[in-house]
Tab-separated table of C-alpha atoms in Angstrom:
chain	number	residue	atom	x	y	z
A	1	UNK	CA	-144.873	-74.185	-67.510
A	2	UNK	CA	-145.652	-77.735	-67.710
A	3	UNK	CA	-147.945	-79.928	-65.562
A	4	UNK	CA	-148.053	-83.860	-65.607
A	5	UNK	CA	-151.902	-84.438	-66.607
A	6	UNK	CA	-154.006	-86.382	-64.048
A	7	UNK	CA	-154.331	-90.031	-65.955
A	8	UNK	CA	-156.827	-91.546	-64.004
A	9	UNK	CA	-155.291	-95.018	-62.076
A	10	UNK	CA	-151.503	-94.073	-64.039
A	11	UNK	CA	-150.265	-90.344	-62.699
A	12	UNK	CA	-151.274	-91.117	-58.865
A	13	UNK	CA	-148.934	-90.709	-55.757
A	14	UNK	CA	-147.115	-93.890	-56.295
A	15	UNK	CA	-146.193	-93.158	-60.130
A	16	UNK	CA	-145.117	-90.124	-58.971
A	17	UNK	CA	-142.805	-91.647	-56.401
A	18	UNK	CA	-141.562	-93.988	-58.565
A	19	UNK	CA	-140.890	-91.903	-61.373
A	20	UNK	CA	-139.422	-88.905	-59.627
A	21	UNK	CA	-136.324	-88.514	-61.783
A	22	UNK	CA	-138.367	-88.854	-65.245
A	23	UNK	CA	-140.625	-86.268	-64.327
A	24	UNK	CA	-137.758	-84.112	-63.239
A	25	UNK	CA	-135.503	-84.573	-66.250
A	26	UNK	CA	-138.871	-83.610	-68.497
A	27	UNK	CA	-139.462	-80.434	-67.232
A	28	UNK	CA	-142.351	-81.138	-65.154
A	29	UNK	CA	-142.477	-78.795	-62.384
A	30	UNK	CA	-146.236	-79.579	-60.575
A	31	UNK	CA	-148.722	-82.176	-60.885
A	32	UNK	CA	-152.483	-82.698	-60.731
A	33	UNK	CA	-153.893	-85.055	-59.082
A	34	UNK	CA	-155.917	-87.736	-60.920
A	35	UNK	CA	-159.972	-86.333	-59.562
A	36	UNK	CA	-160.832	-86.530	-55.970
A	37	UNK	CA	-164.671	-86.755	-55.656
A	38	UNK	CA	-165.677	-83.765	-53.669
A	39	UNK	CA	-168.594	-85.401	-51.854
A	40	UNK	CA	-170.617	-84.538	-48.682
A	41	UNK	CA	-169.067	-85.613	-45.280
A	42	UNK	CA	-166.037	-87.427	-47.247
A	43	UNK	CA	-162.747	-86.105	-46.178
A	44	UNK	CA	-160.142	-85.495	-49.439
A	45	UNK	CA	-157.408	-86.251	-46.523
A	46	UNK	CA	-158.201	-89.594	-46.263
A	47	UNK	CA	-157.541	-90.196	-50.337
A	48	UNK	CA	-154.017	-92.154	-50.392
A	49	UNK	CA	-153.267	-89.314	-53.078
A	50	UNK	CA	-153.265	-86.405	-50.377
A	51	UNK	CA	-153.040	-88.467	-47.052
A	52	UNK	CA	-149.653	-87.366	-46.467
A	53	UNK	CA	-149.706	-83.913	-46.862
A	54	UNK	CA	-148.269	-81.614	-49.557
A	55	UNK	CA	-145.057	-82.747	-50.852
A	56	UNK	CA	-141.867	-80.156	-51.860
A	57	UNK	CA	-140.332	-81.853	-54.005
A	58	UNK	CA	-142.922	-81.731	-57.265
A	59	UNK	CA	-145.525	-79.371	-56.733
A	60	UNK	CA	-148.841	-81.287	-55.880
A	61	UNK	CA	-152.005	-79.901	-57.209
A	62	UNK	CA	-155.512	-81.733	-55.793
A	63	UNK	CA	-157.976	-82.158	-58.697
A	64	UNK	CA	-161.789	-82.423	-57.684
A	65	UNK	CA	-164.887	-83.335	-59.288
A	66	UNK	CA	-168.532	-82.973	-58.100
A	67	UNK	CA	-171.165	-79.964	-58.111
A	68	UNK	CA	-171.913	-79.284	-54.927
A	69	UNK	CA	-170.480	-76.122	-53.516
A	70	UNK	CA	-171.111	-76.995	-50.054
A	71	UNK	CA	-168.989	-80.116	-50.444
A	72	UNK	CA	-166.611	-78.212	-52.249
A	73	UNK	CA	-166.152	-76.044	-49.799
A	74	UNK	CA	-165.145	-78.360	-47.478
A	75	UNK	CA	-162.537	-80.277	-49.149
A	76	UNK	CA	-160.687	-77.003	-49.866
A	77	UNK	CA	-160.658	-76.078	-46.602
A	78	UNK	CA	-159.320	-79.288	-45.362
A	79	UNK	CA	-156.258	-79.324	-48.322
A	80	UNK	CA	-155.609	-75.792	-47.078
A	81	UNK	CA	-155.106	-77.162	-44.183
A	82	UNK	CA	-152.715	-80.067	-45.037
A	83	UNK	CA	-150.835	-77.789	-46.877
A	84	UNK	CA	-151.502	-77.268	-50.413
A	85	UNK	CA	-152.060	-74.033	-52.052
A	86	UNK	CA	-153.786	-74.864	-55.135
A	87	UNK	CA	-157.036	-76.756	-56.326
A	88	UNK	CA	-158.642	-77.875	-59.527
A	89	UNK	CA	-162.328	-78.972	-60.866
A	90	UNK	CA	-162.359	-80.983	-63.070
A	91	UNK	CA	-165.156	-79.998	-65.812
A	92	UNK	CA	-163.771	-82.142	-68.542
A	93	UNK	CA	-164.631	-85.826	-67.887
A	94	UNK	CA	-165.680	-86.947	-70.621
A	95	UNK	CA	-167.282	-90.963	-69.243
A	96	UNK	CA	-170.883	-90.646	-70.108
A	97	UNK	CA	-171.556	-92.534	-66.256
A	98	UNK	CA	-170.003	-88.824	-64.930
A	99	UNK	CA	-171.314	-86.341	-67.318
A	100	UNK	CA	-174.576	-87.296	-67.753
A	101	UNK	CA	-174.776	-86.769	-63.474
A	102	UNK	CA	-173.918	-83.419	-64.021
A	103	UNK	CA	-170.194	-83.659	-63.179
A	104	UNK	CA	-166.993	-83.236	-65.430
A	105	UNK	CA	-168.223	-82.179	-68.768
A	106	UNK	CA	-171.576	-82.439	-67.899
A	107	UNK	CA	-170.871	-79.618	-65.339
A	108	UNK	CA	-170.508	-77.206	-68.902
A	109	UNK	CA	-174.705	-78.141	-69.262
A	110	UNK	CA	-175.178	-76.097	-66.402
A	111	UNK	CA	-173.626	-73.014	-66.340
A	112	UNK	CA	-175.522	-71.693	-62.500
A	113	UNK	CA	-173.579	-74.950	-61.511
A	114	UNK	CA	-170.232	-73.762	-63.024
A	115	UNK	CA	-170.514	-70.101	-61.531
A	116	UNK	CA	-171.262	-71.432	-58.079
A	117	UNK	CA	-168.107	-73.937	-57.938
A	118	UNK	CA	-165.927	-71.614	-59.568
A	119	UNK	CA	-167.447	-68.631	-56.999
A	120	UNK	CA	-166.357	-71.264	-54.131
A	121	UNK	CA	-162.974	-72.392	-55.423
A	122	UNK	CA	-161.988	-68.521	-56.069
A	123	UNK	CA	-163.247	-67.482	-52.658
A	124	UNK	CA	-161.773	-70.569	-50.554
A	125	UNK	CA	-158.542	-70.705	-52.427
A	126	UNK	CA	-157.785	-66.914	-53.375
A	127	UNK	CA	-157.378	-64.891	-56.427
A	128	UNK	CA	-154.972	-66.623	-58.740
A	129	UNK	CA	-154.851	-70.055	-56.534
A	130	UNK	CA	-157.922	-71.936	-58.212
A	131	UNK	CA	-158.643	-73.274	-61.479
A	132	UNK	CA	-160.842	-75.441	-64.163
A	133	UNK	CA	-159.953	-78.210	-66.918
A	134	UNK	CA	-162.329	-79.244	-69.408
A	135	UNK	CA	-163.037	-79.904	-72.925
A	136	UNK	CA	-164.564	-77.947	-75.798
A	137	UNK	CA	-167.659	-79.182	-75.128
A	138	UNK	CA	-169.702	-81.969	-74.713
A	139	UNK	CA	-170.862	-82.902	-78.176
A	140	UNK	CA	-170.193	-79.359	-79.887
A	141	UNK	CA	-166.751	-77.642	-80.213
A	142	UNK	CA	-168.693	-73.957	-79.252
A	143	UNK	CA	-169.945	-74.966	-76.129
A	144	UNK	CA	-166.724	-73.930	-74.040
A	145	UNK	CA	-166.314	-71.119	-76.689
A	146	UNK	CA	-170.494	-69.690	-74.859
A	147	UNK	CA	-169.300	-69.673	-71.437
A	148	UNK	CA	-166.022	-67.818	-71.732
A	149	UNK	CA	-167.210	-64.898	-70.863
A	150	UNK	CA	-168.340	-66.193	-67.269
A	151	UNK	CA	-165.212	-67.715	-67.200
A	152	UNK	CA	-163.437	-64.261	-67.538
A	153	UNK	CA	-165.564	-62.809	-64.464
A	154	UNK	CA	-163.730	-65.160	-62.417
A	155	UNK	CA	-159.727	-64.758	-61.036
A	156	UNK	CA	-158.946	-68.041	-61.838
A	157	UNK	CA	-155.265	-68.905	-61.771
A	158	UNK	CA	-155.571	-70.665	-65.671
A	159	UNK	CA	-158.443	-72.601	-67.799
A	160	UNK	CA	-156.991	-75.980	-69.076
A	161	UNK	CA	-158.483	-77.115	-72.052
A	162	UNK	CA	-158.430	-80.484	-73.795
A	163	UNK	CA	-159.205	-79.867	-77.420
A	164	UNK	CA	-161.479	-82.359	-77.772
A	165	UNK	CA	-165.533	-82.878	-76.901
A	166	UNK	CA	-166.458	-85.294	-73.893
A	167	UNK	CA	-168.382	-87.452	-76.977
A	168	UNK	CA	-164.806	-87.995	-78.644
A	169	UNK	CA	-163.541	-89.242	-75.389
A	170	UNK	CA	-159.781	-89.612	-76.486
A	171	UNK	CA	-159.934	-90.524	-80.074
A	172	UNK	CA	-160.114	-87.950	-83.202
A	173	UNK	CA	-158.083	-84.707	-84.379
A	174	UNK	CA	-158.056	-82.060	-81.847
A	175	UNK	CA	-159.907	-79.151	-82.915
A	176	UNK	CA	-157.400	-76.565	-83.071
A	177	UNK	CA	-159.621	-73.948	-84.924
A	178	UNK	CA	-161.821	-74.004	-81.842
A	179	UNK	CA	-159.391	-73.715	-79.448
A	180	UNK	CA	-158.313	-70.749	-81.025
A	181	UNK	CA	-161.143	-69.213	-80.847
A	182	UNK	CA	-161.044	-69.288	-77.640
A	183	UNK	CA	-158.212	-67.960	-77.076
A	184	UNK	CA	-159.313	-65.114	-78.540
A	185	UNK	CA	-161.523	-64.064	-76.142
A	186	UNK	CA	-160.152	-65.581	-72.891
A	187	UNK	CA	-159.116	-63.307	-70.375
A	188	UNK	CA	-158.206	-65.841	-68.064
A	189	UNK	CA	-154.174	-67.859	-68.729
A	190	UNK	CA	-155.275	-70.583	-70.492
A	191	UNK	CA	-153.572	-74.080	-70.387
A	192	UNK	CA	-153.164	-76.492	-73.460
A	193	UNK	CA	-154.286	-80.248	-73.047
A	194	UNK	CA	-154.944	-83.004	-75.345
A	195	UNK	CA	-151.949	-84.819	-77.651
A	196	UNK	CA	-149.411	-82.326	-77.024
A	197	UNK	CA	-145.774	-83.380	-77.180
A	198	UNK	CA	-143.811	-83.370	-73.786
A	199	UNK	CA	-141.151	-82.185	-75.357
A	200	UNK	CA	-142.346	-79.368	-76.527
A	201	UNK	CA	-142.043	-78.283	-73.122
A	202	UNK	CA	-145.162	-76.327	-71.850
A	203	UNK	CA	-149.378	-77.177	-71.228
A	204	UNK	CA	-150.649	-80.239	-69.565
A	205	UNK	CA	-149.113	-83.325	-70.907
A	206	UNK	CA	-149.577	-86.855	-70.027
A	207	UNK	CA	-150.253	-89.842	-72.469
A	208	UNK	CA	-146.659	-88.784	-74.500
A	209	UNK	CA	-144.539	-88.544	-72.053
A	210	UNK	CA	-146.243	-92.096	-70.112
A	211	UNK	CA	-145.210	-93.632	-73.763
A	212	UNK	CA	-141.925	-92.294	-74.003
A	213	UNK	CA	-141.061	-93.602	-70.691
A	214	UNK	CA	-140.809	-97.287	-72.466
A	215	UNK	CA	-137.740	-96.246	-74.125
A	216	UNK	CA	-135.762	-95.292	-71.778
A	217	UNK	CA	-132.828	-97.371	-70.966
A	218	UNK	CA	-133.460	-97.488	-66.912
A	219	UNK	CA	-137.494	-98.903	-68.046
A	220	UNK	CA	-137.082	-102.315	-65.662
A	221	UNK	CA	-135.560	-100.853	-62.746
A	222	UNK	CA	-138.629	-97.859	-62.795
A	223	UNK	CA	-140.873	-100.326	-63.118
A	224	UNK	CA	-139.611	-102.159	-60.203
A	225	UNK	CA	-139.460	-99.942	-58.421
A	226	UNK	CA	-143.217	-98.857	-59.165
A	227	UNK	CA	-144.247	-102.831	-58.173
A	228	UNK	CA	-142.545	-102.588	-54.816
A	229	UNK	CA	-144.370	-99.392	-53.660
A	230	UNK	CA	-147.493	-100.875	-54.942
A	231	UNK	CA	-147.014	-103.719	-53.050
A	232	UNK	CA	-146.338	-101.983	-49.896
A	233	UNK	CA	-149.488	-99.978	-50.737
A	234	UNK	CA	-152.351	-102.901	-51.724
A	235	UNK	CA	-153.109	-105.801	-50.665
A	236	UNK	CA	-151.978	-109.082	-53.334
A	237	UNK	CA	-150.861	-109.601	-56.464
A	238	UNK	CA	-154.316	-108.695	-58.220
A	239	UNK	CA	-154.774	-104.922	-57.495
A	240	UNK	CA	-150.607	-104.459	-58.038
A	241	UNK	CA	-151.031	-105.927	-61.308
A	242	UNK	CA	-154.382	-104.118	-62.532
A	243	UNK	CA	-151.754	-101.025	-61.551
A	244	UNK	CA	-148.733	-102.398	-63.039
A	245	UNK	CA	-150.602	-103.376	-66.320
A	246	UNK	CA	-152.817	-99.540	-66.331
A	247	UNK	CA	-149.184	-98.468	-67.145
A	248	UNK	CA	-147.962	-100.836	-69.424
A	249	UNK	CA	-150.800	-100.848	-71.781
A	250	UNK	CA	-149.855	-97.418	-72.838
A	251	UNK	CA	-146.403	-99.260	-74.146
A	252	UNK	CA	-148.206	-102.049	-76.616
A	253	UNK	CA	-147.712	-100.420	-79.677
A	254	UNK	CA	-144.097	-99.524	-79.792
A	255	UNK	CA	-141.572	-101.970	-81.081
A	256	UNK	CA	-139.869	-102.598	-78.003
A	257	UNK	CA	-142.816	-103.420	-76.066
A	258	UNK	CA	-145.370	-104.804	-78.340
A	259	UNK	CA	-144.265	-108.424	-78.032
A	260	UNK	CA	-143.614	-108.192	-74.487
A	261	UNK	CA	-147.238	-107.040	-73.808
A	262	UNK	CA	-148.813	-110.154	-74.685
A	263	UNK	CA	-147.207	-111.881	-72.464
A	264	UNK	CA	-147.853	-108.930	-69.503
A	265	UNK	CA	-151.529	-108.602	-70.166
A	266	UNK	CA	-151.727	-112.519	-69.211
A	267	UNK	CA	-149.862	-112.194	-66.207
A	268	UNK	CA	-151.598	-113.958	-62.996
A	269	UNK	CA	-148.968	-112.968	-60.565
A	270	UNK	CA	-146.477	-110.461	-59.633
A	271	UNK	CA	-143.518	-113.179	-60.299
A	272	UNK	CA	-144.908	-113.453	-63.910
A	273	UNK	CA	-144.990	-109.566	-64.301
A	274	UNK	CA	-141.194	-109.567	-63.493
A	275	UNK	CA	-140.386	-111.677	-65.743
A	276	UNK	CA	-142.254	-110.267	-68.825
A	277	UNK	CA	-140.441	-106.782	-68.020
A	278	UNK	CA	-137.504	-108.263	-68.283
């Protein structure tokens, strides 16, 4: 199995769109939704992620990230209703701004926290219908390694883990020892993350594939593509290309696309975008 990672501002609905035929010819068969905060009285629905519904054509799994059960609670009920069958928390963020609230990795500080979200995503959802991604830990690469064992008490349909601590953000080795370790003692699937090759053909896998998608031959007419849905979605040429240049930046530093990105990243205007693809 192989999930497309939720890249904050990069995997959302319209990449997806855009990019159906990539994601099919890699293997991908669901995706997770970049996090939807699961706050009181806000409905998921209304997120332009999940606003239309569950789609059959890649399998759409919403991502959330708070710690309130009661809010929690709600959202899944109202996805349920829309259609999808699966949900996420996300206990990995690693931003400092989100952990040190007590959300994303900062949700691994408080383990009461952890068992209450998972007890109402396991209870709304089902057995074998809700699960967790996170990181090793937050500064230490045991911290993950301490709560598996309230992990296990839980039917959780996997445990993704990013092989990295929230305080390495995405930079450094992954710790593979620890990881292992885990693994060891996990009773519960578990899911690789963090620099994994796509091709490889199984875990959660974003940031290699996203690069690899500069290569390929049909590049412009994606990205095209990608520009007119954003346009239909936002409003001017500024929030298409913050959007447009989220997804390029993860080009810069091959070959092909190195020169070309210093002209993109100076881009005022959609016109001038088109013409530095091309």
């Amino acid at each position: 199995m192989m999930i497309l990672a939720p890249l904050r501002g990069v995997t959302i609905r319209a990449f997806r769109e855009a990019f159906a035929l990539p994601i099919k010819e890699a293997g991908f068969t669901e995706a997770f939704t970049p996090f939807i905060p699961a706050i009181p009285g806000l409905d998921p629905l209304k997120d332009r992620e999940l606003a239309q519904g569950a789609s059959s054509d890649l399998k759409v799994t919403p991502q959330f990230i708070g710690k309130d059960p009661t809010s929690l609670r709600e959202c899944l009920k109202k996805i349920k209703d829309a259609g999808y069958d699966t949900a996420d928390l996300n206990c990995g963020c690693p931003f400092p701004m989100v952990r040190n609230k007590g959300r994303g990795s900062g949700i691994l500080r408080t383990p009461d926290v952890l068992r209450k979200m998972m007890e109402v995503g396991c209870d709304e959802m089902g057995d074998e219908k809700f699960s967790i991604k996170t990181r090793l830990g937050v500064e230490r690469t045991d911290e993950l390694e301490k709560l598996i064992p309230l992990i296990n008490e839980f039917p959780l349909r996997f445990l993704t883990v990013h092989s990295r601590t929230a305080k390495q953000m995405y930079e450094g080795e992954c710790h593979h020892e620890a990881l292992n370790r885990i693994k060891a003692i996990c009773r519960v699937p578990l899911l690789e993350n963090g620099d994994l090759d796509y091709r490889r053909g199984e875990g959660m896998v974003g940031r290699s594939f996203i690069r690899a998608l500069g290569e390929r031959h049909d590049i412009e007419e994606l990205l095209k593509k990608y520009i007119e849905i954003s346009e239909a979605e936002l409003y001017g040429d500024r929030p298409v290309l913050g959007r447009l240049k989220e997804l390029l930046a993860y080009f810069k530093d091959s070959p092909t696309w190195s020169r070309r990105w210093q002209v993109i990243k100076l881009c005022r205007s959609v016109e001038e975008l088109y013409a530095g693809i091309t």
